[in-house]
Coordinates of C-alpha atoms in Angstrom, one line a residue:
X769 CA -3.6 16.0 24.4
X770 CA -3.5 19.8 24.3
X771 CA -2.3 19.6 20.7
X772 CA -5.2 17.4 19.7
X773 CA -7.7 19.8 21.4
X774 CA -6.1 22.7 19.5
X775 CA -6.5 21.0 16.1
X776 CA -9.3 22.5 14.0
X777 CA -10.3 20.9 10.6
X778 CA -10.7 23.1 7.5
X779 CA -14.5 22.7 7.7
X780 CA -15.8 23.0 11.3
X781 CA -18.1 20.4 12.8
X782 CA -20.8 23.1 13.0
X783 CA -20.7 23.7 9.2
X784 CA -22.6 21.4 6.9
X785 CA -21.6 21.1 3.2
X786 CA -22.9 18.6 0.6
X787 CA -20.9 15.4 0.5
X788 CA -23.0 12.6 -1.0
X789 CA -24.5 13.7 -4.3
X790 CA -25.3 11.8 -7.5
X791 CA -22.3 13.5 -9.2
X792 CA -19.9 12.5 -6.4
X793 CA -21.1 8.9 -6.2
X794 CA -21.2 8.3 -10.0
X795 CA -17.8 9.9 -10.5
X796 CA -16.3 7.9 -7.6
X797 CA -17.6 4.6 -9.0
X798 CA -16.2 5.3 -12.4
X799 CA -12.8 6.1 -10.9
X800 CA -12.9 2.9 -8.7
X801 CA -13.5 0.8 -11.8
X802 CA -10.9 2.5 -13.9
X803 CA -8.2 2.6 -11.2
X804 CA -9.0 -1.0 -10.3
X805 CA -8.6 -2.3 -13.9
X806 CA -5.4 -0.2 -14.6
X807 CA -3.7 -1.3 -11.4
X808 CA -4.6 -5.0 -11.9
X809 CA -2.6 -4.9 -15.2
X810 CA 0.2 -2.9 -13.6
X811 CA 0.5 -5.2 -10.6
X812 CA 0.5 -8.4 -12.8
X813 CA 3.2 -6.9 -15.0
X814 CA 5.7 -5.5 -12.5
X815 CA 4.5 -6.8 -9.1
X816 CA 3.6 -3.4 -7.7
X817 CA 0.6 -1.1 -7.8
X818 CA 0.3 2.7 -7.3
X819 CA -1.8 4.4 -4.7
X820 CA -4.8 6.0 -6.3
X821 CA -6.0 8.3 -3.4
X822 CA -4.2 11.4 -4.7
X823 CA -4.9 10.9 -8.4
X824 CA -8.5 10.4 -7.4
X825 CA -8.5 13.6 -5.5
X826 CA -7.0 15.5 -8.4
X827 CA -9.6 14.1 -10.8
X828 CA -12.4 14.8 -8.2
X829 CA -11.3 18.4 -7.9
X830 CA -11.3 18.7 -11.7
X831 CA -14.8 17.2 -12.1
X832 CA -16.5 18.8 -9.1
X833 CA -14.9 22.3 -9.3
X834 CA -14.1 22.8 -12.9
X835 CA -16.6 20.8 -14.9
X836 CA -19.6 20.9 -12.6
X837 CA -18.6 24.3 -11.1
X838 CA -19.5 23.3 -7.6
X839 CA -17.7 24.6 -4.5
X840 CA -17.8 21.7 -2.0
X841 CA -14.4 20.3 -1.0
X842 CA -16.2 17.6 1.0
X843 CA -17.9 16.5 -2.2
X844 CA -14.5 16.1 -3.9
X845 CA -13.3 14.2 -0.9
X846 CA -16.1 11.6 -1.3
X847 CA -15.2 11.2 -5.0
X848 CA -11.6 10.3 -4.1
X849 CA -12.7 8.1 -1.2
X850 CA -14.9 6.0 -3.4
X851 CA -12.4 6.1 -6.4
X852 CA -9.3 5.1 -4.4
X853 CA -10.9 1.9 -3.2
X854 CA -10.6 0.3 -6.6
X855 CA -6.8 0.3 -6.6
X856 CA -6.7 -1.5 -3.2
X857 CA -9.1 -4.2 -4.2
X858 CA -7.0 -4.8 -7.4
X859 CA -3.8 -4.9 -5.4
X860 CA -5.1 -7.6 -3.0
X861 CA -6.6 -9.6 -5.8
X862 CA -3.7 -9.7 -8.3
X863 CA -1.1 -10.6 -5.6
X864 CA -2.8 -13.9 -4.9
X865 CA -5.8 -15.0 -7.1
X866 CA -3.7 -15.7 -10.3
X867 CA -2.2 -18.6 -8.3
X868 CA -5.6 -20.3 -8.8
X869 CA -5.3 -19.7 -12.6
X870 CA -1.8 -21.1 -12.6
X871 CA -2.9 -24.3 -10.8
X872 CA -5.8 -24.6 -13.3
X873 CA -3.2 -24.3 -16.1
X874 CA -1.3 -27.2 -14.6
X875 CA -4.5 -29.3 -14.5
X876 CA -4.7 -29.4 -10.7
X877 CA -8.1 -27.7 -10.5
X878 CA -10.7 -26.0 -12.6
X879 CA -10.4 -22.3 -13.4
X880 CA -12.0 -20.2 -10.7
X881 CA -15.3 -18.7 -11.7
X882 CA -15.9 -14.9 -12.0
X883 CA -18.5 -15.4 -9.2
X884 CA -15.9 -17.0 -6.9
X885 CA -13.4 -14.1 -7.6
X886 CA -16.1 -11.5 -7.0
X887 CA -17.2 -13.0 -3.7
X888 CA -13.6 -13.3 -2.4
X889 CA -12.7 -9.7 -3.3
X890 CA -16.0 -8.4 -2.0
X891 CA -15.7 -10.2 1.4
X892 CA -12.1 -8.9 1.8
X893 CA -13.1 -5.3 0.8
X894 CA -16.0 -5.2 3.2
X895 CA -14.0 -6.6 6.1
X896 CA -11.2 -4.1 5.5
X897 CA -13.6 -1.2 5.9
X898 CA -15.5 -2.7 8.9
X899 CA -12.3 -3.5 10.8
X900 CA -10.9 0.0 10.3
X901 CA -14.0 1.8 11.7
X902 CA -13.4 0.9 15.4
X903 CA -9.7 1.7 14.9
X904 CA -10.3 5.3 13.6
X905 CA -10.5 7.0 16.9
X906 CA -7.1 5.6 18.1
X907 CA -5.1 5.9 14.9
X908 CA -6.5 8.9 13.2
X909 CA -7.7 11.1 16.0
X910 CA -5.6 10.3 19.1
X911 CA -2.4 9.8 17.1
X912 CA -2.9 12.7 14.7
X913 CA 0.4 14.3 15.6
X914 CA 2.4 11.0 15.6
X915 CA 1.1 9.2 12.4
X916 CA 1.6 11.5 9.4
X917 CA -0.3 9.3 6.8
X918 CA 1.7 10.7 3.8
X919 CA -0.9 10.1 1.1
X920 CA -3.8 11.1 3.3
X921 CA -2.1 14.4 4.3
X922 CA -1.0 15.0 0.7
X923 CA -4.5 14.3 -0.6
X924 CA -5.9 16.9 1.8
X925 CA -3.2 19.4 0.6
X926 CA -4.2 18.8 -3.0
X927 CA -7.9 19.4 -2.3
X928 CA -7.1 22.5 -0.1
X929 CA -4.8 23.9 -2.9
X930 CA -7.9 24.2 -5.0
X931 CA -9.7 26.1 -2.3
X932 CA -6.9 28.4 -1.0
X933 CA -5.3 30.8 -3.4
X934 CA -3.3 30.5 -6.6
X935 CA 0.1 30.2 -4.9
X936 CA -0.6 26.9 -3.1
X937 CA -2.5 25.6 -6.1
X938 CA 0.3 26.5 -8.5
X939 CA 2.9 24.7 -6.4
X940 CA 0.8 21.5 -6.3
X941 CA 0.1 21.7 -10.1
X942 CA 3.7 22.4 -10.9
X943 CA 4.6 19.2 -9.0
X944 CA 2.0 17.3 -10.8
X945 CA 3.1 18.5 -14.3
X946 CA 6.8 18.1 -13.7
X947 CA 6.4 14.6 -12.1
X948 CA 4.1 13.4 -14.9
X949 CA 6.8 14.5 -17.5
X950 CA 9.5 12.6 -15.6
X951 CA 7.3 9.5 -15.3
X952 CA 6.4 9.7 -19.0
X953 CA 10.1 10.0 -20.0
X954 CA 11.2 7.1 -17.9
X955 CA 8.3 4.6 -18.1
X956 CA 6.6 5.8 -21.3
X957 CA 9.3 6.7 -23.7
X958 CA 11.8 4.6 -21.8
X959 CA 14.6 7.1 -22.5
X960 CA 16.3 6.3 -19.2
X961 CA 16.3 3.3 -16.8
X962 CA 14.1 3.7 -13.8
X963 CA 16.9 3.0 -11.3
X964 CA 20.6 3.4 -10.9
X965 CA 22.6 0.5 -9.4
X966 CA 26.2 0.2 -8.4
X967 CA 27.7 -3.3 -8.4
X968 CA 31.1 -4.5 -7.1
X969 CA 33.7 -6.7 -8.7
X970 CA 34.5 -9.0 -5.8
X971 CA 31.6 -8.3 -3.5
X972 CA 28.0 -9.5 -4.1
X973 CA 26.3 -6.5 -2.6
X974 CA 24.5 -3.9 -4.6
X975 CA 23.4 -0.3 -3.9
X976 CA 21.5 2.2 -6.0
X977 CA 18.4 4.3 -6.2
X978 CA 15.2 4.6 -8.1
X979 CA 14.6 7.9 -9.8
X980 CA 10.9 8.2 -9.4
X981 CA 9.5 11.5 -8.1
X982 CA 6.7 9.9 -6.1
X983 CA 9.1 7.6 -4.2
X984 CA 11.3 10.6 -3.3
X985 CA 8.3 12.5 -2.3
X986 CA 7.2 9.9 0.2
X987 CA 10.6 10.2 1.9
X988 CA 10.2 13.9 2.1
X989 CA 6.7 13.7 3.6
X990 CA 7.7 10.9 6.1
X991 CA 10.9 12.7 7.1
X992 CA 14.5 11.6 7.7
X993 CA 13.8 9.4 10.8
X994 CA 11.4 6.9 9.2
X995 CA 13.4 7.1 5.9
X996 CA 16.6 6.2 7.7
X997 CA 15.1 3.1 9.4
X998 CA 13.9 1.8 6.0
X999 CA 17.2 2.5 4.4
X1000 CA 19.0 0.7 7.2
X1001 CA 16.9 -2.4 6.5
X1002 CA 17.8 -2.2 2.9
X1003 CA 21.5 -1.9 3.7
X1004 CA 21.3 -5.0 5.9
X1005 CA 19.6 -7.0 3.1
X1006 CA 21.6 -5.9 0.1
X1007 CA 25.0 -5.2 1.6
X1008 CA 25.1 -7.9 4.4
X1009 CA 22.7 -10.7 3.8
X1010 CA 23.0 -11.1 0.0
X1011 CA 26.8 -11.0 0.0
X1012 CA 26.8 -13.6 2.9
X1013 CA 24.4 -15.9 1.0
X1014 CA 26.5 -15.8 -2.1
X1015 CA 29.8 -16.1 -0.2
X1016 CA 28.8 -19.1 1.9
X1017 CA 26.3 -20.8 -0.3
X1018 CA 27.7 -20.4 -3.8
X1019 CA 27.7 -24.2 -4.5
X1020 CA 24.3 -24.8 -2.7
X1021 CA 20.9 -25.2 -4.4
X1022 CA 18.5 -24.0 -1.8
X1023 CA 14.7 -23.9 -2.3
X1024 CA 13.0 -21.8 -3.7
X1025 CA 16.0 -21.4 -6.0
X1026 CA 16.2 -24.1 -8.6
X1027 CA 19.9 -23.8 -9.4
X1028 CA 23.1 -23.2 -7.5
X1029 CA 23.2 -19.8 -5.7
X1030 CA 26.4 -18.8 -7.4
X1031 CA 24.9 -19.5 -10.8
X1032 CA 21.7 -17.6 -9.8
X1033 CA 23.8 -14.6 -8.8
X1034 CA 25.9 -14.8 -12.0
X1035 CA 22.8 -14.7 -14.2
X1036 CA 20.5 -12.3 -12.2
X1037 CA 22.8 -10.4 -9.9
X1038 CA 21.8 -9.4 -6.3
X1039 CA 18.2 -8.9 -7.5
X1040 CA 17.9 -12.7 -8.1
X1041 CA 19.1 -13.5 -4.6
X1042 CA 16.7 -10.9 -3.2
X1043 CA 13.8 -12.3 -5.1
X1044 CA 14.6 -15.9 -4.2
X1045 CA 15.7 -15.6 -0.6
X1046 CA 15.7 -12.2 1.0
X1047 CA 11.9 -11.8 0.6
X1048 CA 11.4 -14.8 2.9
X1049 CA 13.6 -13.1 5.5
X1050 CA 11.7 -9.9 5.0
X1051 CA 8.4 -11.8 5.4
X1052 CA 9.6 -13.2 8.7
X1053 CA 10.7 -9.8 9.9
X1054 CA 7.4 -8.2 8.8
X1055 CA 5.4 -10.8 10.6
X1056 CA 7.4 -10.3 13.8
X1057 CA 7.2 -6.6 13.4
X1058 CA 3.5 -6.9 13.0
X1059 CA 3.1 -9.0 16.1
X1060 CA 5.2 -6.5 18.2
X1061 CA 3.3 -3.6 16.8
X1062 CA -0.1 -5.3 17.6
X1063 CA 1.0 -6.2 21.2
X1064 CA 2.1 -2.6 21.8
X1065 CA -1.2 -1.3 20.4
X1066 CA -3.4 -3.7 22.3
X1067 CA -4.2 -1.3 25.2
X1068 CA -5.2 1.4 22.8
X1069 CA -7.1 -1.0 20.6
X1070 CA -9.0 -2.5 23.6
X1071 CA -9.8 1.0 24.8
X1072 CA -11.1 1.9 21.4
X1073 CA -13.3 -1.2 21.3
X1074 CA -14.5 -0.5 24.8
X1075 CA -15.5 3.0 23.8
X1076 CA -17.2 1.6 20.7
X1077 CA -19.1 -0.9 22.7
X1078 CA -20.2 1.8 25.1
X1079 CA -21.4 3.8 22.1
X1080 CA -23.6 0.9 20.9
X1081 CA -26.1 1.9 23.5
X1082 CA -26.3 5.4 22.0
X1083 CA -27.1 6.8 18.6
X1084 CA -24.4 8.6 16.7
X1085 CA -26.6 11.4 15.6
X1086 CA -27.7 12.5 19.1
X1087 CA -24.4 12.0 20.9
X1088 CA -21.5 12.9 18.6
X1089 CA -20.7 16.0 16.6
X1090 CA -20.7 15.6 12.8
X1091 CA -17.0 15.0 12.5
X1092 CA -17.0 12.2 15.1
X1093 CA -19.9 10.2 13.6
X1094 CA -19.0 6.6 12.5
X1095 CA -21.1 3.8 11.2
X1096 CA -22.9 2.2 14.1
X1097 CA -21.1 -0.7 15.8
X1098 CA -24.6 -2.4 16.2
X1099 CA -24.5 -2.7 12.4
X1100 CA -20.8 -3.5 11.9
X1101 CA -20.4 -6.4 14.4
X1102 CA -23.4 -8.5 12.9
X1103 CA -22.1 -7.8 9.4
X1104 CA -18.7 -9.2 10.3
X1105 CA -20.4 -12.3 11.7
X1106 CA -22.5 -12.7 8.6
X1107 CA -19.5 -12.4 6.4
X1108 CA -17.8 -15.2 8.4
X1109 CA -20.9 -17.5 7.9
X1110 CA -21.0 -16.4 4.3
X1111 CA -17.4 -17.5 3.7
X1112 CA -18.2 -20.9 5.2
X1113 CA -21.6 -21.6 3.6
X1114 CA -21.2 -20.3 0.0
X1115 CA -20.0 -23.1 -2.2
X1116 CA -18.1 -20.8 -4.5
X1117 CA -15.6 -20.0 -1.7
X1118 CA -13.6 -23.1 -0.7
X1119 CA -13.4 -22.3 3.1
X1120 CA -14.3 -24.5 6.1
X1121 CA -15.6 -23.0 9.3
X1122 CA -12.1 -23.0 10.9
X1123 CA -10.8 -21.3 7.8
X1124 CA -13.5 -18.6 8.1
X1125 CA -12.5 -17.9 11.7
X1126 CA -8.9 -17.7 10.5
X1127 CA -9.9 -15.0 8.1
X1128 CA -11.6 -12.9 10.8
X1129 CA -8.6 -13.3 13.2
X1130 CA -5.9 -12.6 10.6
X1131 CA -8.1 -9.9 9.1
X1132 CA -8.4 -7.8 12.2
X1133 CA -4.7 -8.3 13.0
X1134 CA -3.4 -7.1 9.6
X1135 CA -6.0 -4.3 9.5
X1136 CA -4.5 -2.9 12.6
X1137 CA -1.0 -3.4 11.4
X1138 CA -1.6 -2.1 7.9
X1139 CA -3.5 1.0 9.1
X1140 CA -0.6 1.9 11.5
X1141 CA 2.1 1.0 8.9
X1142 CA 0.7 3.3 6.1
X1143 CA 0.5 6.0 8.7
X1144 CA 4.3 5.8 8.8
X1145 CA 5.4 5.1 5.3
X1146 CA 2.4 5.6 3.0
X1147 CA 0.1 3.3 1.1
X1148 CA 2.4 3.1 -1.9
X1149 CA 4.9 1.3 0.3
X1150 CA 2.4 -0.8 2.2
X1151 CA 3.8 -4.3 1.8
X1152 CA 0.5 -6.1 1.6
X1153 CA 2.2 -9.0 -0.2
X1154 CA 4.5 -9.4 2.8
X1155 CA 1.4 -9.7 5.0
X1156 CA -0.1 -12.2 2.6
X1157 CA 3.1 -14.2 2.8
X1158 CA 2.9 -14.3 6.6
X1159 CA -0.8 -15.2 6.4
X1160 CA -0.2 -18.0 4.0
X1161 CA 2.6 -19.4 6.1
X1162 CA 0.4 -19.6 9.2
X1163 CA -2.9 -20.6 7.5
X1164 CA -1.3 -23.3 5.4
X1165 CA 0.4 -24.8 8.4
X1166 CA -2.9 -24.8 10.3
X1167 CA -4.9 -26.2 7.3
X1168 CA -2.3 -28.9 6.9
X1169 CA -2.9 -30.1 10.5
X1170 CA -6.7 -30.0 10.0
X1171 CA -7.0 -31.5 6.5
X1172 CA -5.0 -33.4 3.9
X1173 CA -2.4 -31.7 1.7
X1174 CA -4.5 -31.9 -1.4
X1175 CA -5.4 -29.1 -3.8
X1176 CA -8.5 -28.3 -1.7
X1177 CA -6.4 -27.2 1.2
X1178 CA -4.0 -25.3 -1.2
X1179 CA -7.0 -23.5 -2.8
X1180 CA -8.4 -22.6 0.7
X1181 CA -5.0 -21.2 1.7
X1182 CA -4.9 -18.9 -1.4
X1183 CA -8.5 -17.9 -0.7
X1184 CA -7.6 -16.9 2.9
X1185 CA -4.5 -15.1 1.6
X1186 CA -6.5 -13.3 -1.0
X1187 CA -9.1 -12.1 1.5
X1188 CA -6.4 -11.0 4.0
X1189 CA -4.4 -9.3 1.3
X1190 CA -7.5 -7.3 0.2
X1191 CA -8.4 -6.6 3.9
X1192 CA -4.9 -5.2 4.5
X1193 CA -4.9 -3.1 1.4
X1194 CA -8.4 -1.7 2.0
X1195 CA -7.6 -1.0 5.7
X1196 CA -4.6 1.0 4.6
X1197 CA -6.5 2.9 1.9
X1198 CA -9.4 3.6 4.3
X1199 CA -7.1 4.9 7.0
X1200 CA -5.5 7.3 4.5
X1201 CA -8.9 8.5 3.3
X1202 CA -10.1 9.0 6.9
X1203 CA -7.0 11.0 7.6
X1204 CA -7.9 13.2 4.7
X1205 CA -11.4 13.6 5.9
X1206 CA -10.2 14.4 9.5
X1207 CA -8.0 17.2 8.2
X1208 CA -10.8 18.6 6.0
X1209 CA -13.6 18.2 8.4
X1210 CA -15.6 15.5 6.6
X1211 CA -18.2 13.2 8.1
X1212 CA -16.5 9.8 8.9
X1213 CA -19.8 7.9 8.5
X1214 CA -20.3 9.2 5.0
X1215 CA -16.7 8.4 4.0
X1216 CA -17.1 4.9 5.4
X1217 CA -20.2 4.4 3.3
X1218 CA -18.2 5.7 0.3
X1219 CA -15.5 3.1 0.9
X1220 CA -18.2 0.4 0.9
X1221 CA -19.5 1.6 -2.4
X1222 CA -16.0 1.7 -3.8
X1223 CA -15.0 -1.8 -2.8
X1224 CA -18.4 -3.2 -4.1
X1225 CA -18.0 -1.5 -7.5
X1226 CA -14.4 -2.7 -7.9
X1227 CA -15.2 -6.2 -6.8
X1228 CA -17.9 -6.5 -9.4
X1229 CA -15.4 -5.9 -12.3
X1230 CA -12.1 -7.4 -11.1
X1231 CA -13.1 -11.0 -12.0
X1232 CA -13.8 -9.9 -15.6
X1233 CA -10.5 -8.0 -15.7
X1234 CA -8.5 -11.1 -14.5
X1235 CA -10.3 -13.3 -17.1
X1236 CA -9.6 -10.9 -19.9
X1237 CA -5.9 -10.5 -19.0
X1238 CA -5.4 -14.3 -18.6
X1239 CA -7.1 -14.9 -21.9
X1240 CA -5.0 -12.3 -23.7
X1241 CA -1.5 -13.3 -22.4
X1242 CA -1.8 -15.8 -19.6
X1243 CA -0.5 -15.4 -16.1
X1244 CA 3.2 -16.3 -15.7
X1245 CA 3.9 -15.3 -19.3
X1246 CA 6.6 -12.8 -20.3
X1247 CA 3.8 -10.1 -20.7
X1248 CA 2.1 -10.9 -17.4
X1249 CA 4.6 -12.5 -15.0
X1250 CA 2.4 -12.2 -12.0
X1251 CA 5.5 -12.3 -9.7
X1252 CA 3.6 -11.9 -6.4
X1253 CA 1.0 -14.6 -7.1
X1254 CA 3.8 -16.9 -8.3
X1255 CA 5.6 -16.4 -5.0
X1256 CA 2.3 -17.1 -3.1
X1257 CA 1.8 -20.3 -5.1
X1258 CA 5.4 -21.4 -4.3
X1259 CA 4.9 -20.8 -0.5
X1260 CA 1.7 -22.8 -0.3
X1261 CA 3.3 -25.7 -2.3
X1262 CA 6.4 -25.4 -0.1
X1263 CA 4.5 -25.8 3.1
X1264 CA 2.3 -28.6 1.8
X1265 CA 5.3 -30.5 0.3
X1266 CA 7.6 -29.8 3.3
X1267 CA 10.3 -27.9 1.4
X1268 CA 9.8 -24.3 2.6
X1269 CA 13.1 -22.6 3.7
X1270 CA 12.1 -22.0 7.3
X1271 CA 15.7 -21.1 8.2
X1272 CA 15.2 -17.9 6.1
X1273 CA 11.9 -17.1 7.7
X1274 CA 13.4 -17.4 11.2
X1275 CA 16.4 -15.3 10.3
X1276 CA 13.9 -12.5 9.6
X1277 CA 12.1 -13.2 12.9
X1278 CA 15.2 -12.9 15.1
X1279 CA 16.6 -10.0 13.0
X1280 CA 13.4 -8.1 13.9
X1281 CA 13.7 -9.1 17.6
X1282 CA 17.3 -7.9 17.7
X1283 CA 16.3 -4.6 16.1
X1284 CA 13.4 -4.2 18.6
X1285 CA 15.8 -4.8 21.5
X1286 CA 18.1 -2.0 20.2
X1287 CA 15.1 0.4 20.5
X1288 CA 14.7 0.8 16.7
X1289 CA 11.1 0.8 15.4
X1290 CA 10.9 -2.6 13.9
X1291 CA 8.2 -2.1 11.2
X1292 CA 10.0 0.6 9.1
X1293 CA 13.2 -1.5 9.4
X1294 CA 11.4 -4.7 8.4
X1295 CA 9.8 -2.9 5.4
X1296 CA 13.3 -1.9 4.4
X1297 CA 14.5 -5.5 4.6
X1298 CA 11.6 -6.6 2.4
X1299 CA 11.7 -3.9 -0.3
X1300 CA 14.4 -3.3 -2.9
X1301 CA 17.3 -1.2 -1.7
X1302 CA 16.9 1.1 -4.7
X1303 CA 13.4 2.1 -3.5
X1304 CA 14.6 2.6 0.1
X1305 CA 17.5 4.8 -1.1
X1306 CA 15.2 7.0 -3.1
X1307 CA 13.0 7.4 0.0
X1308 CA 16.2 8.2 2.0
X1309 CA 17.1 11.0 -0.5
X1310 CA 13.6 12.5 0.1
X1311 CA 14.2 12.2 3.9
X1312 CA 17.6 14.1 3.5
X1313 CA 15.9 16.9 1.6
X1314 CA 13.4 17.2 4.4
X1315 CA 16.3 17.2 6.9
X1316 CA 17.9 20.1 4.9
X1317 CA 14.6 22.1 5.2
X1318 CA 13.7 21.3 8.8
X1319 CA 15.4 24.4 10.2
X1320 CA 14.4 26.7 7.4
X1321 CA 11.0 27.6 8.7
X1322 CA 7.4 26.3 8.2
X1323 CA 6.8 28.1 4.9
X1324 CA 9.6 26.3 3.1
X1325 CA 8.8 22.9 4.7
X1326 CA 5.1 23.3 3.8
X1327 CA 5.9 24.5 0.3
X1328 CA 8.0 21.3 -0.1
X1329 CA 5.1 19.2 1.2
X1330 CA 2.7 20.8 -1.3
X1331 CA 5.1 20.3 -4.2
X1332 CA 5.8 16.7 -3.2
X1333 CA 2.1 16.1 -2.9
X1334 CA 1.7 17.3 -6.5
X1335 CA 4.6 15.0 -7.6
X1336 CA 2.9 12.0 -6.0
X1337 CA -0.4 12.9 -7.8
X1338 CA 1.3 13.6 -11.2
X1339 CA 3.2 10.3 -11.2
X1340 CA 0.1 8.4 -10.1
X1341 CA -2.0 9.9 -13.0
X1342 CA 0.8 9.3 -15.5
X1343 CA 1.2 5.7 -14.3
X1344 CA -2.5 5.0 -14.7
X1345 CA -2.5 6.5 -18.2
X1346 CA 0.5 4.4 -19.2
X1347 CA -1.1 1.3 -17.8
X1348 CA -4.3 2.0 -19.8
X1349 CA -2.2 2.5 -23.0
X1350 CA -0.4 -0.8 -22.2
X1351 CA -3.7 -2.7 -21.9
X1352 CA -4.6 -1.4 -25.4
X1353 CA -1.2 -2.5 -26.7
X1354 CA 0.2 1.0 -27.3
X1355 CA 4.0 1.0 -26.9
X1356 CA 5.6 4.5 -26.7
X1357 CA 9.1 3.3 -26.1
X1358 CA 11.8 4.9 -28.3
X1359 CA 14.7 2.9 -29.7
X1360 CA 17.3 5.0 -27.9
X1361 CA 18.3 4.9 -24.2
X1362 CA 20.4 7.4 -22.3
X1363 CA 21.7 4.8 -19.8
X1364 CA 22.3 5.2 -16.1
X1365 CA 24.3 8.4 -16.5
X1366 CA 21.2 10.0 -18.1
X1367 CA 19.1 8.6 -15.2
X1368 CA 21.4 10.3 -12.7
X1369 CA 21.1 13.6 -14.5
X1370 CA 17.3 13.2 -14.5
X1371 CA 17.3 12.4 -10.7
X1372 CA 19.4 15.5 -10.0
X1373 CA 16.8 17.6 -11.9
X1374 CA 14.0 16.1 -9.8
X1375 CA 16.0 17.0 -6.6
X1376 CA 16.6 20.5 -7.9
X1377 CA 12.9 20.9 -8.7
X1378 CA 12.0 20.1 -5.1
X1379 CA 14.6 22.7 -3.9
X1380 CA 13.2 25.3 -6.3
X1381 CA 9.7 25.0 -4.9
X1382 CA 10.8 24.8 -1.2
X1383 CA 14.3 26.0 -0.2
X1384 CA 14.5 28.6 -2.9
X1385 CA 10.9 29.7 -2.9
X1386 CA 10.3 33.2 -1.7
X1387 CA 7.7 33.8 0.9
X1388 CA 5.0 36.3 -0.2
X1389 CA 4.8 39.5 1.9

């Protein structure tokens, strides 16, 4: 508690700088639309999206400080707060809603209207912001020293680098430039594969690493402890479970696989087994980890709500200093109730009254879990699709007991999953943004309004983007595989048609319980089980670099954080640029490829660049 009392934001509560201005709002809305559209394409193509908070902060700094020649760091913060919301809305939408288009293509239902998509995404976005507001005090303020919020902290460093001296700024911008070049070489020119994998002749396991600067940077910022838990989960999945499945089930055809496991492995390797089976185990572990995390957090959450209810009798302006002001709970609670009624009554959203209550219950649950999870591992690794899987499992089972198993129930389950997926993504993004504001000394109430503006702007365009992409290539095609939405569709059909592999889900459940009994934090471990081992290994390398520097003094550690913050920003901006080029059909790939050996050399250069700007950086006198 003494540490919290000693914390002082960059801008004190007594100071008052401009935050909401026409320039900051307009720039933020443009970024929300651009990031939302770019990430929609990226997610439908590869099944993952990139966090937009830091890229938005960099663009904000450029617009506010360089172009408009203003000197308000809080104004730049509002730009990134609004802008980053677009990515989270897109992530939640593209992981689920294309399932409706796939069913429409099969003739089971009509194509969802743009109005229906807009209303679903808007409801999820608004709920994600509203649920996070009463959680801010417990997660952002009271646990400031225990939850690092990697992107939120990195975002603050990026904005501060523009305020404080050339040395800090040059470190951040060096990271941005070098990371953007690496990203362009790997994913733009495609000179080298994006990951290195080691396979074994008589053993079905697989180990390897991605070579992306941003992933390594997340490991550095999170530190060796969290990185090791995630890597342990990856080792269990890829070096224990996958070999066991292939060894004992080689001749079996087990749903959702449509061919014998041995044949599946022969054609697609360990990745095919992970995609077909391990993700269900990971979903079970994640759901269990989320329940355990929520139970542990209940006392703090109840205390937060109690404090919020007490505050309903008072006005924010007269009782709280500027840096403690939140949107009034007297406004938030009725709005949540109105959204629940809205979800039930509006014909465009296929939800019954019980389904609307499910959305509110699951929404708050996953908001709390998502906000805490991204505090540990960052928004880029926030497995919102895993949360959507857990939601779909529970909601589809409940809907099946309440209604028939027709397309109406399946459509309602996807609508619930879509809203929850967006809620979880937005709660994670909002918590990162509020962390940035907490470090900088922003007004929380103004940031929360900015989030609402951002989700509204992105929701108004995401339907048109989905229609455009579906018309251009079609979901489920080679160009737009929509892997996450295809999996969601499979889960709903699996429950309704009684062929879901519950054994895999329960393996994940009891694996998570065993890990919790051993005293290992279950959420980072469960995330490691769910994510590819190559991503976990890259995070582990970043954690080891941080371990190397932990005894070298604060200057070297902080220099590394600044550089890694820049690398996250640089890769994010380069990724968005490449996504935009892909939308316009511009292919920059060269006909040559350096192979995995070239990737290894490139990865070593990334590691050396981190050491150059941290371990080998000389402290100015």
